[in-house]
């Protein structure tokens, strides 16, 4: 399990994880997440399957790798964190507030032939890029198969 996010509210992270695991689609409904865990948004992602790996690219502009939790559990990848509003002086007035902020989470359930425990991740230019390799198969090994008698 890879943890790269020093988040103070681990109870929120646990709530997120459990709610996302209950979801069959990989991203639970916003209503359920907002009411149970306080999730504000689900970051957008691209998932591409290549010959040797699956690549997941999640858009997280304005965040560093220290602000993101990435965990592998069985055949799942779990991502969560929080994007804070800029805290300027008290006289700040927003005329438009279109960028998502607050708690976020995503869960990706991977096919069985991929190994989330061997995932490699990097964060650059606001993109979290995760590569999950295919599981290695033992090829070219011969084995004798026992035939049971009557």
PDB file of N, CA and C in Angstrom, residues 4 7 9 11 31 33-34 40 51 54 62 73 76 78-79 100 103 112 116 121-122 137 140 143 146-147:
ATOM      1  N   UNK A   4       0.891   8.585   0.266  1.00  0.00           N
ATOM      2  CA  UNK A   4       1.734   9.751   0.034  1.00  0.00           C
ATOM      3  C   UNK A   4       1.041  11.033   0.477  1.00  0.00           C
ATOM      4  N   UNK A   7      -2.648  13.432   5.494  1.00  0.00           N
ATOM      5  CA  UNK A   7      -3.950  14.024   5.751  1.00  0.00           C
ATOM      6  C   UNK A   7      -4.282  13.897   7.223  1.00  0.00           C
ATOM      7  N   UNK A   9      -7.333  14.153   8.578  1.00  0.00           N
ATOM      8  CA  UNK A   9      -8.649  13.582   8.823  1.00  0.00           C
ATOM      9  C   UNK A   9      -8.752  12.172   8.252  1.00  0.00           C
ATOM     10  N   UNK A  11     -10.330   9.701   9.442  1.00  0.00           N
ATOM     11  CA  UNK A  11     -11.691   9.166   9.524  1.00  0.00           C
ATOM     12  C   UNK A  11     -12.461   9.511   8.262  1.00  0.00           C
ATOM     13  N   UNK A  31     -24.334  12.435  -4.324  1.00  0.00           N
ATOM     14  CA  UNK A  31     -25.226  12.646  -3.191  1.00  0.00           C
ATOM     15  C   UNK A  31     -24.811  11.789  -2.000  1.00  0.00           C
ATOM     16  N   UNK A  33     -21.849  10.416  -1.399  1.00  0.00           N
ATOM     17  CA  UNK A  33     -20.545  10.835  -0.891  1.00  0.00           C
ATOM     18  C   UNK A  33     -20.639  12.145  -0.122  1.00  0.00           C
ATOM     19  N   UNK A  34     -21.427  13.087  -0.638  1.00  0.00           N
ATOM     20  CA  UNK A  34     -21.552  14.370   0.050  1.00  0.00           C
ATOM     21  C   UNK A  34     -22.197  14.199   1.409  1.00  0.00           C
ATOM     22  N   UNK A  40     -16.702  16.797  -2.110  1.00  0.00           N
ATOM     23  CA  UNK A  40     -17.128  17.957  -2.882  1.00  0.00           C
ATOM     24  C   UNK A  40     -17.089  17.698  -4.381  1.00  0.00           C
ATOM     25  N   UNK A  51      -0.604  -2.719 -24.054  1.00  0.00           N
ATOM     26  CA  UNK A  51      -0.204  -4.127 -24.099  1.00  0.00           C
ATOM     27  C   UNK A  51       0.348  -4.613 -22.763  1.00  0.00           C
ATOM     28  N   UNK A  54      -1.992  -0.788 -17.663  1.00  0.00           N
ATOM     29  CA  UNK A  54      -3.098   0.169 -17.733  1.00  0.00           C
ATOM     30  C   UNK A  54      -2.543   1.481 -17.225  1.00  0.00           C
ATOM     31  N   UNK A  62      -3.168  22.221  -9.504  1.00  0.00           N
ATOM     32  CA  UNK A  62      -2.937  22.989  -8.287  1.00  0.00           C
ATOM     33  C   UNK A  62      -2.520  22.169  -7.088  1.00  0.00           C
ATOM     34  N   UNK A  73      -5.588  -1.687  -2.984  1.00  0.00           N
ATOM     35  CA  UNK A  73      -6.255  -2.704  -2.161  1.00  0.00           C
ATOM     36  C   UNK A  73      -6.792  -3.771  -3.099  1.00  0.00           C
ATOM     37  N   UNK A  76      -8.081  -2.962  -6.599  1.00  0.00           N
ATOM     38  CA  UNK A  76      -8.561  -1.582  -6.678  1.00  0.00           C
ATOM     39  C   UNK A  76      -7.445  -0.578  -6.402  1.00  0.00           C
ATOM     40  N   UNK A  78      -7.310   3.414  -4.994  1.00  0.00           N
ATOM     41  CA  UNK A  78      -8.114   4.408  -4.291  1.00  0.00           C
ATOM     42  C   UNK A  78      -7.313   5.702  -4.216  1.00  0.00           C
ATOM     43  N   UNK A  79      -7.925   6.809  -4.658  1.00  0.00           N
ATOM     44  CA  UNK A  79      -7.278   8.125  -4.649  1.00  0.00           C
ATOM     45  C   UNK A  79      -8.178   9.082  -3.885  1.00  0.00           C
ATOM     46  N   UNK A 100     -13.109  23.408  -8.934  1.00  0.00           N
ATOM     47  CA  UNK A 100     -13.546  22.523  -7.852  1.00  0.00           C
ATOM     48  C   UNK A 100     -12.574  22.593  -6.684  1.00  0.00           C
ATOM     49  N   UNK A 103     -12.942  18.219  -0.511  1.00  0.00           N
ATOM     50  CA  UNK A 103     -12.552  16.807  -0.518  1.00  0.00           C
ATOM     51  C   UNK A 103     -12.889  16.160  -1.853  1.00  0.00           C
ATOM     52  N   UNK A 112      -8.557  -8.483 -13.472  1.00  0.00           N
ATOM     53  CA  UNK A 112      -7.733  -9.398 -12.674  1.00  0.00           C
ATOM     54  C   UNK A 112      -6.319  -9.585 -13.198  1.00  0.00           C
ATOM     55  N   UNK A 116      -2.319  -4.057  -9.096  1.00  0.00           N
ATOM     56  CA  UNK A 116      -2.264  -2.734  -8.466  1.00  0.00           C
ATOM     57  C   UNK A 116      -1.152  -2.609  -7.433  1.00  0.00           C
ATOM     58  N   UNK A 121       3.442   5.576  -9.697  1.00  0.00           N
ATOM     59  CA  UNK A 121       2.724   6.835  -9.910  1.00  0.00           C
ATOM     60  C   UNK A 121       3.686   8.011  -9.912  1.00  0.00           C
ATOM     61  N   UNK A 122       3.313   9.030 -10.687  1.00  0.00           N
ATOM     62  CA  UNK A 122       4.063  10.287 -10.666  1.00  0.00           C
ATOM     63  C   UNK A 122       3.081  11.427 -10.866  1.00  0.00           C
ATOM     64  N   UNK A 137       2.947 -13.851 -16.142  1.00  0.00           N
ATOM     65  CA  UNK A 137       2.466 -15.231 -16.250  1.00  0.00           C
ATOM     66  C   UNK A 137       3.664 -16.137 -16.462  1.00  0.00           C
ATOM     67  N   UNK A 140       5.962 -21.108 -20.758  1.00  0.00           N
ATOM     68  CA  UNK A 140       6.960 -22.081 -21.148  1.00  0.00           C
ATOM     69  C   UNK A 140       7.221 -23.157 -20.103  1.00  0.00           C
ATOM     70  N   UNK A 143       4.042 -28.998 -17.155  1.00  0.00           N
ATOM     71  CA  UNK A 143       3.698 -29.711 -15.933  1.00  0.00           C
ATOM     72  C   UNK A 143       2.883 -30.944 -16.292  1.00  0.00           C
ATOM     73  N   UNK A 146      -2.275 -34.834 -13.534  1.00  0.00           N
ATOM     74  CA  UNK A 146      -2.744 -36.115 -12.994  1.00  0.00           C
ATOM     75  C   UNK A 146      -4.140 -36.420 -13.527  1.00  0.00           C
ATOM     76  N   UNK A 147      -4.331 -37.650 -13.968  1.00  0.00           N
ATOM     77  CA  UNK A 147      -5.641 -38.105 -14.433  1.00  0.00           C
ATOM     78  C   UNK A 147      -6.171 -39.079 -13.391  1.00  0.00           C
TER      79      UNK A 147
END
